[in-house]
């Protein structure tokens, strides 16, 4: 394992930027489905040592750049990769070739690359008016280089926002949404909520929930004009009690997705009635149709059985299908009753499946006639979609963690790379080469 002895830290007295000529985000992530998509990216594999590295863990974090995840070789980290433990969290915004986050110093917002076993600090700047906690904010890009970050304020009685120009990391504007004027019944706002930019009508959809212990169990969606950040409409639903990602936004995990028609799908969670702990939960999927201000009351998804399981992550594949990572101790054979605490913790109680939105059905994924093994880890993101393929990282009980590649056009799955023994497999991402 390679330990970084020193890092490039920016002065808090001024904005520091290295090589500004290469700091543009105008080259967006490559378009999925193009023939040369894989030649334009490399893959970053995040692992930790000793324990999971998600949600503020103190475990050592190591990141390795690899050219392919499809090859059946072993990805080893001994004396290889970048030890990012002292500087970065794996809860990070990723766009183009850059990572954006509030780093371990906690008092700034930064732009970084991870390359050749090192962290490169491209730019950092201190907070201005609004301040944010590390790992506890949501985000969305409203064009190639304008990033909006949002979170509940310190008292959690409103939601603050900051617009950042990611080319030079300057603050464009900041303020508060003034949500109490729209939803005075909400006393305590979600730590982060989820923000999604709907490009066809140029709106931000901000999803949040009531966190006060006596508050009503419902989920809200605010429609925001990104030009002035004014809230134009608020709608709500009681289909679910909370968002799947109300605390950490989508810094680590994908928690909502748009389909090809710009309809937004959002998994919600509710506690199973009569269960032993709030961890015992099930999901439903709600929808906000393209151009709409309201939740679609005619649609509720993921309702195959009474308590189907809890959706951990979700990514849209195309053709009205999504890849879901689902926690379900009954399905995985760890419990006979989802109301029992047994089986819901850190165990091999998760599995991947293809979700058909139109039919509300799940199809488990097979490789050479065998279903993918059940997996452990609910603070992880080990799947993404690129070039018509779904890359799926599995952390099985038997054998080393490994990656499978599902071809959405043929429906066939092949085994790819394997993670060396001794590491906790947390995250895979693709990053632009330029």
PDB file of C-alpha atoms in Angstrom, residues 18 40 48 84 104 128-129 132 152 168 239 249 327 386 410 430:
ATOM      1  CA  UNK A  18      -2.883  24.550 -10.217  1.00  0.00           C
ATOM      2  CA  UNK A  40     -11.993   7.977 -23.085  1.00  0.00           C
ATOM      3  CA  UNK A  48     -10.546   0.211   2.584  1.00  0.00           C
ATOM      4  CA  UNK A  84      -6.195   9.129   0.297  1.00  0.00           C
ATOM      5  CA  UNK A 104     -10.797  16.238   5.790  1.00  0.00           C
ATOM      6  CA  UNK A 128     -17.994  32.195   2.351  1.00  0.00           C
ATOM      7  CA  UNK A 129     -21.405  32.926   3.893  1.00  0.00           C
ATOM      8  CA  UNK A 132     -21.388  22.869   5.202  1.00  0.00           C
ATOM      9  CA  UNK A 152     -30.097  21.818   5.908  1.00  0.00           C
ATOM     10  CA  UNK A 168     -12.200  28.418 -11.236  1.00  0.00           C
ATOM     11  CA  UNK A 239     -46.210   6.529  -0.265  1.00  0.00           C
ATOM     12  CA  UNK A 249     -27.390  12.999  -0.632  1.00  0.00           C
ATOM     13  CA  UNK A 327     -31.192  -5.417   0.996  1.00  0.00           C
ATOM     14  CA  UNK A 386     -21.526   2.949 -19.243  1.00  0.00           C
ATOM     15  CA  UNK A 410     -27.690  -9.024 -25.123  1.00  0.00           C
ATOM     16  CA  UNK A 430     -15.353   5.842 -14.218  1.00  0.00           C
TER      17      UNK A 430
END
